[in-house]
CSV table of C-alpha atoms in Angstrom, one decimal:
chain,number,residue,atom,x,y,z
M,1,MET,CA,5.1,-6.7,-20.2
M,2,ILE,CA,3.0,-9.0,-22.4
M,3,ASP,CA,-0.5,-10.1,-22.0
M,4,ASP,CA,-1.3,-13.6,-20.6
M,5,PHE,CA,1.9,-13.7,-18.5
M,6,PRO,CA,2.5,-13.4,-14.8
M,7,GLU,CA,3.6,-10.2,-13.3
M,8,ALA,CA,5.9,-11.9,-10.8
M,9,LEU,CA,7.7,-15.1,-10.3
M,10,GLN,CA,8.4,-16.5,-6.9
M,11,VAL,CA,11.4,-18.7,-7.4
M,12,GLU,CA,12.3,-21.2,-4.7
M,13,VAL,CA,16.1,-21.3,-5.1
M,14,THR,CA,16.4,-24.0,-2.6
M,15,ASN,CA,14.3,-25.9,0.0
M,16,ARG,CA,17.2,-26.6,2.2
M,17,CYS,CA,17.7,-24.6,5.4
M,18,ASN,CA,20.3,-24.2,8.2
M,19,PHE,CA,17.6,-23.5,10.8
M,20,ASN,CA,14.9,-25.9,12.3
M,21,CYS,CA,12.3,-23.3,13.4
M,22,LYS,CA,9.6,-24.7,15.7
M,23,MET,CA,6.8,-23.6,13.4
M,24,CYS,CA,8.4,-24.8,10.1
M,25,ILE,CA,6.7,-26.9,7.4
M,26,ARG,CA,9.8,-29.0,7.2
M,27,ARG,CA,8.8,-30.6,10.6
M,28,VAL,CA,5.8,-32.3,9.0
M,29,TRP,CA,6.8,-32.8,5.3
M,30,LYS,CA,8.6,-35.5,3.6
M,31,ALA,CA,10.1,-33.5,0.7
M,32,GLU,CA,13.5,-34.3,-1.1
M,33,LEU,CA,15.8,-31.5,-0.2
M,34,ARG,CA,17.4,-29.8,-3.2
M,35,ASP,CA,18.7,-26.7,-4.8
M,36,LEU,CA,17.2,-25.3,-8.0
M,37,ASN,CA,19.4,-26.4,-10.8
M,38,LEU,CA,21.5,-23.3,-12.1
M,39,ASP,CA,20.9,-24.3,-15.8
M,40,LEU,CA,17.2,-24.5,-15.3
M,41,TYR,CA,17.2,-21.2,-13.5
M,42,GLN,CA,19.0,-19.7,-16.4
M,43,LYS,CA,16.6,-21.1,-18.9
M,44,ILE,CA,13.6,-19.6,-16.9
M,45,ALA,CA,15.4,-16.3,-16.6
M,46,LYS,CA,16.0,-16.1,-20.4
M,47,SER,CA,12.4,-16.8,-21.3
M,48,ALA,CA,10.5,-15.3,-18.4
M,49,PHE,CA,12.4,-12.5,-16.5
M,50,PRO,CA,12.2,-9.9,-19.4
M,51,HIS,CA,8.4,-9.8,-19.0
M,52,LEU,CA,8.5,-9.6,-15.0
M,53,LYS,CA,7.6,-6.6,-12.7
M,54,ARG,CA,8.8,-8.5,-9.7
M,55,LEU,CA,11.1,-11.4,-8.9
M,56,VAL,CA,10.9,-13.0,-5.5
M,57,LEU,CA,13.8,-15.4,-4.5
M,58,TYR,CA,12.6,-17.5,-1.6
M,59,GLY,CA,10.4,-20.4,-0.7
M,60,PHE,CA,10.6,-22.7,2.2
M,61,GLY,CA,14.4,-22.8,2.4
M,62,GLU,CA,17.1,-20.2,3.1
M,63,PRO,CA,18.1,-18.8,-0.3
M,64,LEU,CA,21.6,-18.2,0.7
M,65,VAL,CA,22.2,-21.9,1.4
M,66,ASN,CA,22.3,-22.3,-2.4
M,67,PRO,CA,25.9,-21.7,-3.3
M,68,ASN,CA,24.8,-20.4,-6.7
M,69,PHE,CA,22.6,-17.6,-5.2
M,70,PRO,CA,25.1,-14.7,-6.0
M,71,GLU,CA,25.2,-16.1,-9.7
M,72,MET,CA,21.4,-16.2,-9.6
M,73,LEU,CA,21.3,-12.4,-8.8
M,74,LYS,CA,23.8,-11.7,-11.5
M,75,ILE,CA,21.7,-13.6,-14.1
M,76,ALA,CA,18.5,-11.8,-12.7
M,77,LYS,CA,20.0,-8.5,-13.2
M,78,GLU,CA,21.0,-9.5,-16.8
M,79,TYR,CA,17.5,-10.4,-17.9
M,80,LEU,CA,15.1,-8.5,-15.8
M,81,PRO,CA,13.7,-5.0,-16.9
M,82,ARG,CA,15.3,-2.2,-15.4
M,83,GLU,CA,12.2,-1.1,-13.4
M,84,SER,CA,11.7,-4.7,-11.9
M,85,THR,CA,12.1,-5.4,-8.3
M,86,ILE,CA,14.0,-8.4,-6.6
M,87,THR,CA,12.7,-9.5,-3.2
M,88,ILE,CA,14.9,-11.6,-1.0
M,89,SER,CA,13.5,-13.1,2.3
M,90,THR,CA,16.3,-14.6,4.6
M,91,ASN,CA,16.9,-15.7,8.1
M,92,GLY,CA,19.9,-13.5,8.1
M,93,SER,CA,22.4,-16.0,9.4
M,94,LEU,CA,24.6,-16.2,6.1
M,95,LEU,CA,24.1,-12.6,5.0
M,96,THR,CA,27.4,-11.6,6.5
M,97,PRO,CA,29.0,-8.1,5.6
M,98,ALA,CA,31.2,-9.8,2.9
M,99,VAL,CA,28.1,-11.6,1.2
M,100,ALA,CA,25.9,-8.3,1.6
M,101,GLU,CA,28.7,-6.4,-0.2
M,102,LYS,CA,28.9,-9.0,-3.0
M,103,ILE,CA,25.0,-9.0,-3.5
M,104,LEU,CA,24.6,-5.1,-3.5
M,105,LYS,CA,27.6,-4.6,-5.8
M,106,GLN,CA,25.2,-5.7,-8.5
M,107,PRO,CA,22.8,-2.6,-8.8
M,108,ALA,CA,19.1,-3.6,-8.6
M,109,ASP,CA,15.9,-2.5,-6.9
M,110,TYR,CA,16.3,-4.9,-3.9
M,111,SER,CA,14.0,-5.5,-1.1
M,112,ILE,CA,15.7,-7.7,1.5
M,113,SER,CA,13.9,-8.8,4.6
M,114,PHE,CA,15.1,-10.5,7.8
M,115,SER,CA,13.1,-13.0,9.8
M,116,ILE,CA,13.3,-11.4,13.4
M,117,ASP,CA,10.3,-12.4,15.5
M,118,THR,CA,11.5,-10.7,18.8
M,119,LEU,CA,14.5,-8.9,20.3
M,120,ASP,CA,14.5,-11.2,23.3
M,121,MET,CA,17.5,-13.4,22.2
M,122,VAL,CA,16.5,-16.4,24.3
M,123,LYS,CA,13.0,-16.5,22.9
M,124,LEU,CA,14.4,-15.9,19.4
M,125,SER,CA,16.8,-19.0,19.8
M,126,ARG,CA,14.0,-20.9,20.9
M,127,ILE,CA,11.6,-20.1,18.1
M,128,ARG,CA,14.4,-20.2,15.4
M,129,ALA,CA,15.8,-23.4,16.6
M,130,GLY,CA,19.3,-23.9,15.2
M,131,SER,CA,20.1,-20.2,14.9
M,132,GLU,CA,22.6,-18.0,16.5
M,133,PRO,CA,20.6,-14.8,17.2
M,134,THR,CA,23.6,-12.5,17.9
M,135,THR,CA,24.9,-13.5,14.3
M,136,VAL,CA,21.6,-12.6,12.8
M,137,MET,CA,21.4,-9.4,14.7
M,138,LYS,CA,25.0,-8.4,13.7
M,139,ASN,CA,24.3,-9.2,9.9
M,140,PHE,CA,21.1,-7.2,10.2
M,141,GLN,CA,22.9,-4.2,12.0
M,142,ASN,CA,25.4,-4.3,9.1
M,143,LEU,CA,22.8,-4.1,6.5
M,144,ALA,CA,21.0,-1.3,8.2
M,145,GLU,CA,24.1,0.6,8.2
M,146,MET,CA,24.7,0.0,4.6
M,147,LYS,CA,21.3,1.2,4.0
M,148,GLY,CA,22.1,4.4,5.9
M,149,ASP,CA,25.2,5.0,3.9
M,150,ASN,CA,23.4,4.4,0.5
M,151,GLU,CA,19.9,5.8,1.2
M,152,GLY,CA,17.5,4.6,-1.7
M,153,ASN,CA,19.7,1.8,-2.8
M,154,PHE,CA,17.5,-1.1,-1.4
M,155,LYS,CA,14.6,-1.5,0.9
M,156,LEU,CA,15.1,-3.2,4.2
M,157,GLY,CA,12.4,-5.1,6.1
M,158,VAL,CA,11.7,-7.5,8.7
M,159,GLU,CA,9.3,-10.4,8.8
M,160,VAL,CA,7.6,-11.4,12.1
M,161,VAL,CA,5.7,-14.5,13.0
M,162,VAL,CA,3.5,-13.8,16.2
M,163,MET,CA,2.4,-16.5,18.6
M,164,LYS,CA,1.6,-16.5,22.2
M,165,ASP,CA,5.2,-16.6,22.9
M,166,ASN,CA,6.1,-13.3,21.4
M,167,PHE,CA,3.1,-11.1,20.4
M,168,MET,CA,3.7,-8.9,23.4
M,169,ASP,CA,7.2,-8.2,22.2
M,170,LEU,CA,6.0,-6.4,19.0
M,171,PRO,CA,5.9,-2.8,20.2
M,172,HIS,CA,9.3,-2.9,21.4
M,173,LEU,CA,10.6,-4.5,18.2
M,174,VAL,CA,8.9,-1.8,16.1
M,175,THR,CA,10.4,0.9,18.3
M,176,ASN,CA,13.8,-0.6,17.9
M,177,LEU,CA,13.5,-1.0,14.0
M,178,ALA,CA,12.2,2.4,13.5
M,179,GLU,CA,15.7,3.7,14.6
M,180,LYS,CA,17.5,1.4,12.0
M,181,ASN,CA,16.4,2.5,8.6
M,182,VAL,CA,13.8,-0.3,8.3
M,183,ASP,CA,11.3,0.5,5.5
M,184,TYR,CA,8.7,-2.2,6.4
M,185,ILE,CA,7.7,-4.9,8.8
M,186,ILE,CA,5.4,-7.7,7.8
M,187,VAL,CA,3.6,-9.4,10.7
M,188,SER,CA,2.1,-12.9,10.2
M,189,HIS,CA,0.1,-15.2,12.5
M,190,VAL,CA,1.8,-18.6,12.7
M,191,VAL,CA,0.5,-21.3,10.1
M,192,PRO,CA,-0.3,-24.2,12.3
M,193,TYR,CA,1.0,-27.4,10.8
M,194,THR,CA,0.4,-29.3,14.1
M,195,GLU,CA,-2.1,-29.1,16.9
M,196,GLU,CA,0.8,-28.0,19.2
M,197,ILE,CA,1.6,-25.1,17.0
M,198,PHE,CA,-2.1,-24.2,16.8
M,199,ARG,CA,-2.3,-24.1,20.5
M,200,ASN,CA,0.3,-21.3,20.4
M,201,SER,CA,-1.6,-19.1,18.0
M,202,VAL,CA,-3.4,-16.0,18.8
M,203,TYR,CA,-6.3,-15.7,16.3
M,204,VAL,CA,-9.8,-17.0,15.7
M,205,THR,CA,-11.1,-18.3,12.4
M,206,LEU,CA,-14.6,-17.3,13.0
M,207,SER,CA,-15.7,-14.3,10.9
M,208,LYS,CA,-15.8,-11.2,13.2
M,209,PRO,CA,-19.4,-10.2,12.5
M,210,SER,CA,-20.4,-13.8,13.2
M,211,PHE,CA,-18.2,-13.9,16.4
M,212,ASP,CA,-19.8,-10.8,17.7
M,213,ILE,CA,-23.3,-12.2,17.3
M,214,MET,CA,-22.2,-15.3,19.2
M,215,ARG,CA,-20.1,-13.9,21.8
M,216,PRO,CA,-22.8,-13.6,24.6
M,217,SER,CA,-23.0,-17.5,24.5
M,218,LEU,CA,-19.6,-18.0,25.8
M,219,LYS,CA,-20.8,-17.8,29.4
M,220,TYR,CA,-23.0,-20.8,28.8
M,221,GLY,CA,-20.4,-22.8,26.9
M,222,TRP,CA,-21.1,-26.3,25.7
M,223,ASP,CA,-24.2,-26.5,28.1
M,224,LEU,CA,-26.0,-24.2,25.7
M,225,ILE,CA,-25.8,-26.9,22.8
M,226,SER,CA,-26.7,-29.7,25.3
M,227,GLU,CA,-29.7,-27.9,26.7
M,228,ALA,CA,-30.8,-26.8,23.3
M,229,THR,CA,-30.6,-30.3,22.1
M,230,GLN,CA,-32.7,-31.7,25.2
M,231,GLU,CA,-35.3,-28.8,24.7
M,232,LEU,CA,-35.9,-29.9,21.0
M,233,LEU,CA,-36.0,-33.6,21.9
M,234,GLY,CA,-38.3,-32.8,24.7
M,235,ARG,CA,-40.7,-31.0,22.4
M,236,ALA,CA,-40.7,-34.0,20.1
M,237,TYR,CA,-41.4,-36.5,22.8
M,238,GLY,CA,-43.6,-34.2,24.9
M,239,VAL,CA,-41.0,-34.1,27.9
M,240,SER,CA,-40.5,-30.7,29.6
M,241,PHE,CA,-37.2,-29.2,29.6
M,242,ARG,CA,-35.9,-25.7,30.4
M,243,ARG,CA,-37.1,-23.5,27.6
M,244,GLY,CA,-34.8,-20.8,25.9
M,245,PRO,CA,-31.5,-22.3,24.8
M,246,ALA,CA,-32.9,-23.4,21.4
M,247,GLU,CA,-34.5,-20.1,20.9
M,248,MET,CA,-31.3,-18.2,21.8
M,249,ILE,CA,-29.5,-20.3,19.1
M,250,ARG,CA,-32.3,-19.7,16.7
M,251,LYS,CA,-31.9,-15.9,17.1
M,252,PHE,CA,-28.1,-16.2,16.6
M,253,TRP,CA,-28.7,-18.0,13.4
M,254,LYS,CA,-31.4,-15.5,12.1
M,255,LYS,CA,-29.2,-12.5,13.0
M,256,ALA,CA,-26.2,-14.0,11.3
M,257,GLU,CA,-28.2,-15.0,8.1
M,258,GLU,CA,-29.6,-11.5,7.8
M,259,ALA,CA,-25.9,-10.2,7.7
M,260,GLY,CA,-25.0,-12.9,5.2
M,261,TYR,CA,-23.0,-15.2,7.7
M,262,TRP,CA,-23.2,-18.5,9.4
M,263,ILE,CA,-22.6,-19.3,13.0
M,264,ASN,CA,-20.2,-22.1,14.3
M,265,LEU,CA,-20.8,-22.3,18.1
M,266,PRO,CA,-18.7,-25.6,18.4
M,267,LEU,CA,-15.7,-23.7,17.1
M,268,LEU,CA,-16.4,-20.7,19.2
M,269,PHE,CA,-16.4,-22.7,22.4
M,270,LYS,CA,-13.2,-24.7,21.3
M,271,SER,CA,-11.6,-21.3,20.7
M,272,LYS,CA,-12.3,-19.9,24.3
M,273,ASP,CA,-8.7,-19.6,25.2
M,274,LYS,CA,-8.1,-17.6,22.1
M,275,VAL,CA,-10.9,-15.2,22.8
M,276,GLU,CA,-9.6,-14.7,26.3
M,277,ILE,CA,-6.4,-13.2,25.0
M,278,ILE,CA,-7.5,-11.6,21.7
M,279,ASP,CA,-8.3,-8.3,23.3
M,280,GLN,CA,-4.7,-8.1,24.6
M,281,VAL,CA,-3.2,-8.9,21.1
M,282,GLU,CA,-5.4,-6.2,19.6
M,283,LYS,CA,-4.2,-3.7,22.0
M,284,THR,CA,-0.5,-4.7,21.2
M,285,PHE,CA,-1.2,-4.5,17.5
M,286,LEU,CA,-2.8,-0.9,17.9
M,287,GLU,CA,0.2,0.2,20.0
M,288,SER,CA,2.7,-1.1,17.4
M,289,ALA,CA,0.7,0.6,14.7
M,290,LYS,CA,0.9,3.8,16.4
M,291,ILE,CA,4.6,3.7,16.8
M,292,ALA,CA,5.2,2.7,13.2
M,293,TYR,CA,2.9,5.6,12.1
M,294,GLU,CA,4.9,8.1,14.2
M,295,ASN,CA,8.1,6.9,12.6
M,296,GLN,CA,6.7,6.7,9.1
M,297,MET,CA,7.4,3.1,8.8
M,298,ASN,CA,5.1,0.7,6.9
M,299,LEU,CA,3.8,-2.0,9.4
M,300,MET,CA,1.6,-4.7,7.8
M,301,LEU,CA,-0.3,-6.3,10.4
M,302,PRO,CA,-2.6,-9.4,9.9
M,303,SER,CA,-6.2,-9.6,11.1
M,304,LEU,CA,-7.3,-11.1,14.2
M,305,PHE,CA,-10.5,-12.5,12.8
M,306,PRO,CA,-11.3,-13.3,9.2
M,307,ASP,CA,-14.4,-12.0,7.3
M,308,ALA,CA,-15.9,-14.5,5.0
M,309,LYS,CA,-17.2,-11.7,2.7
M,310,VAL,CA,-13.6,-10.2,2.4
M,311,ARG,CA,-11.3,-12.8,1.1
M,312,GLY,CA,-8.8,-13.0,-1.7
M,313,CYS,CA,-5.8,-15.0,-3.0
M,314,PRO,CA,-2.6,-12.9,-2.6
M,315,TYR,CA,-1.0,-15.0,-5.5
M,316,VAL,CA,-3.9,-14.5,-7.9
M,317,ASN,CA,-4.4,-10.8,-6.9
M,318,LYS,CA,-0.9,-10.1,-7.6
M,319,ASN,CA,-0.6,-12.3,-10.8
M,320,THR,CA,2.3,-14.3,-9.2
M,321,MET,CA,3.5,-17.8,-10.3
M,322,VAL,CA,5.5,-20.0,-8.0
M,323,VAL,CA,8.3,-22.2,-9.1
M,324,ARG,CA,9.4,-25.0,-6.8
M,325,SER,CA,13.1,-25.9,-6.4
M,326,ASP,CA,12.6,-28.9,-8.7
M,327,GLY,CA,11.2,-26.8,-11.6
M,328,MET,CA,7.6,-27.6,-10.9
M,329,VAL,CA,5.0,-24.7,-11.1
M,330,VAL,CA,2.4,-24.4,-8.2
M,331,PRO,CA,-0.2,-21.9,-7.4
M,332,CYS,CA,1.1,-20.7,-4.0
M,333,LEU,CA,3.1,-21.6,-1.0
M,334,GLU,CA,0.5,-23.6,0.6
M,335,PHE,CA,0.1,-26.0,-2.3
M,336,MET,CA,4.0,-26.2,-2.9
M,337,TYR,CA,4.5,-29.4,-0.8
M,338,SER,CA,2.3,-32.0,0.8
M,339,HIS,CA,1.9,-31.5,4.5
M,340,THR,CA,-0.4,-31.4,7.5
M,341,LEU,CA,-2.5,-28.3,8.7
M,342,TYR,CA,-4.4,-28.0,11.9
M,343,VAL,CA,-7.2,-25.6,11.3
M,344,ASN,CA,-10.8,-25.2,12.6
M,345,SER,CA,-10.2,-27.8,15.4
M,346,HIS,CA,-9.2,-30.4,12.9
M,347,LEU,CA,-6.1,-31.8,11.2
M,348,LYS,CA,-6.2,-32.0,7.5
M,349,LYS,CA,-3.9,-33.2,4.6
M,350,ILE,CA,-2.8,-30.6,2.0
M,351,TYR,CA,-1.5,-32.1,-1.1
M,352,ASP,CA,0.8,-30.2,-3.4
M,353,TYR,CA,-0.8,-29.2,-6.6
M,354,PRO,CA,1.6,-28.6,-9.6
M,355,PHE,CA,0.4,-27.2,-12.9
M,356,GLY,CA,3.4,-27.8,-14.9
M,357,ASP,CA,7.1,-28.6,-15.2
M,358,LEU,CA,9.5,-25.9,-16.4
M,359,LYS,CA,12.1,-28.4,-17.2
M,360,LYS,CA,9.8,-29.5,-20.1
M,361,GLU,CA,7.4,-26.4,-20.5
M,362,THR,CA,7.6,-22.7,-20.7
M,363,THR,CA,6.4,-20.3,-18.1
M,364,GLU,CA,3.9,-18.8,-20.8
M,365,SER,CA,2.5,-22.2,-21.6
M,366,ILE,CA,1.9,-23.2,-18.1
M,367,TRP,CA,0.4,-19.9,-17.1
M,368,ASN,CA,-2.2,-20.2,-19.9
M,369,LYS,CA,-3.2,-23.8,-19.4
M,370,GLU,CA,-7.0,-24.1,-18.9
M,371,ALA,CA,-6.7,-25.6,-15.4
M,372,TYR,CA,-4.4,-22.9,-14.1
M,373,ALA,CA,-6.5,-20.1,-15.9
M,374,LYS,CA,-9.6,-21.5,-14.3
M,375,PHE,CA,-8.1,-21.9,-10.8
M,376,ARG,CA,-7.1,-18.1,-11.0
M,377,GLY,CA,-10.5,-17.2,-12.5
M,378,ILE,CA,-12.4,-18.7,-9.7
M,379,ARG,CA,-10.3,-17.0,-7.0
M,380,ARG,CA,-10.7,-13.5,-8.6
M,381,ASN,CA,-14.1,-13.5,-6.8
M,382,PHE,CA,-13.2,-15.4,-3.8
M,383,ALA,CA,-15.9,-14.7,-1.5
M,384,GLU,CA,-18.5,-15.7,-4.0
M,385,ASN,CA,-16.9,-18.8,-5.3
M,386,VAL,CA,-15.0,-20.3,-2.4
M,387,PRO,CA,-16.6,-21.3,1.0
M,388,TRP,CA,-15.2,-20.3,4.2
M,389,CYS,CA,-15.2,-23.4,6.5
M,390,GLY,CA,-14.4,-21.2,9.7
M,391,ASP,CA,-18.2,-20.2,10.0
M,392,CYS,CA,-19.5,-23.6,9.2
M,393,PRO,CA,-20.2,-25.9,12.2
M,394,TYR,CA,-19.5,-29.0,10.2
M,395,SER,CA,-15.8,-27.9,9.7
M,396,SER,CA,-14.9,-28.5,13.3
M,397,LEU,CA,-17.0,-31.8,13.4
M,398,LYS,CA,-14.9,-33.6,10.9
M,399,CYS,CA,-16.7,-32.8,7.7
M,400,PHE,CA,-15.6,-34.9,4.7
M,401,PHE,CA,-14.6,-31.8,2.7
M,402,THR,CA,-12.2,-30.7,5.3
M,403,GLU,CA,-10.1,-33.7,5.6
M,404,THR,CA,-8.0,-32.8,2.5
M,405,ASN,CA,-7.5,-29.9,0.1
M,406,GLN,CA,-8.6,-32.1,-2.8
M,407,LEU,CA,-12.2,-30.7,-3.0
M,408,ASP,CA,-14.6,-28.3,-1.2
M,409,CYS,CA,-18.3,-28.3,-0.9
M,410,TYR,CA,-18.6,-26.0,-3.9
M,411,THR,CA,-16.8,-28.6,-5.9
M,412,ASN,CA,-13.6,-26.6,-6.3
M,413,ALA,CA,-10.5,-28.6,-6.7
M,414,PRO,CA,-8.2,-27.9,-5.1
M,415,ALA,CA,-9.9,-26.5,-2.0
M,416,CYS,CA,-8.8,-23.0,-0.6
M,417,SER,CA,-11.8,-22.9,1.9
M,418,GLU,CA,-9.6,-22.9,5.0
M,419,CYS,CA,-6.7,-20.8,3.6
M,420,LEU,CA,-5.4,-18.6,6.3
M,421,TYR,CA,-3.6,-16.5,3.6
M,422,SER,CA,-7.0,-15.7,1.9
M,423,VAL,CA,-8.3,-14.0,5.0
M,424,ASN,CA,-5.0,-12.1,6.0
M,425,LEU,CA,-4.4,-14.2,9.1
M,426,ALA,CA,-1.1,-15.4,7.4
M,427,GLN,CA,0.9,-13.0,5.2
M,428,CYS,CA,3.5,-13.8,2.7
M,429,ASN,CA,6.2,-11.4,1.3
M,430,ILE,CA,5.5,-11.2,-2.4
């Protein structure tokens, strides 16, 4: 490991996929579909892999769709240090017993995870459109048996995206996986690329301390804001209105500011349906965590609320560089492709943000570019340097800075002020 070099590379070996999942980014993007060129991959491997601790082989496609994937693993094994790990995230449809045998014949420290959101096959086929759940489960069962026969040869994991459709299925899923040699389960809330998907989510983007302060106002709803406005206008013009709503809001603000937070009443009232089920989601998470603990399985759960004071970029914290399937280097999955995102009650445009091109440059030169180094430096102290729009009333009222990710109100470019990964609502397997 040398200085000024990433600890890990996440390499998108393809952005093609044989599924059409209901919550996938490919439903809103206009990206050119492609596989990573094998010669370019070999070039990257030769120069970068000897310095890595981790190699992550997936992006927004199904890695096994790339016909060169087995050869890519062979090349990785050739250039990676012996102690390095290789992470593969798959939908499982193409990881047949024959393919699994071929992959695992090349000894390496593998971590292989399947995307399985529920054991209800009807739900799974609806969530993972285009899939054949029974095939996925057969392939998963085969890998679980291979792990049982070769304990310690690789780590087996499952990735779960929770929504209103399936969060209640999590305890049963955890119980079942505990019997199948599974090492870890990563649970993530859905990233809502559309308003429709957002309506199916089960989290709130208000900081928990701020939410707790404002929660008593839910019984008043929008009338609280309306009556507070009338009260203030009445004072200005000498007209008598019911006194109290404005003082209630003032107390909310004072208490929040004393704790170092803002309050966003418009977003609270717009999130009423989420608040009504969030206690149920929390109970489901706690039950699942208890099952995992009893079975000594690592269950990584997302938060139900963010905390503006506790934020961080997983890619910066883990010194990870992302390589797109065309060889462009981007800081994270969120900035890999241009797409829409529905967050804090508004739709925004996310633009891709490449820092360099590995067809023309080296991993080391891109990593040490001034712009990329500055990007990482700012996000190493995320809470201080990046605003959190979820607690700001302007974010849900069409603030200019929330229309795109090009700039935030602290003048950071690109903006990470509404990043669900930074507050552990969404999780990525890196």
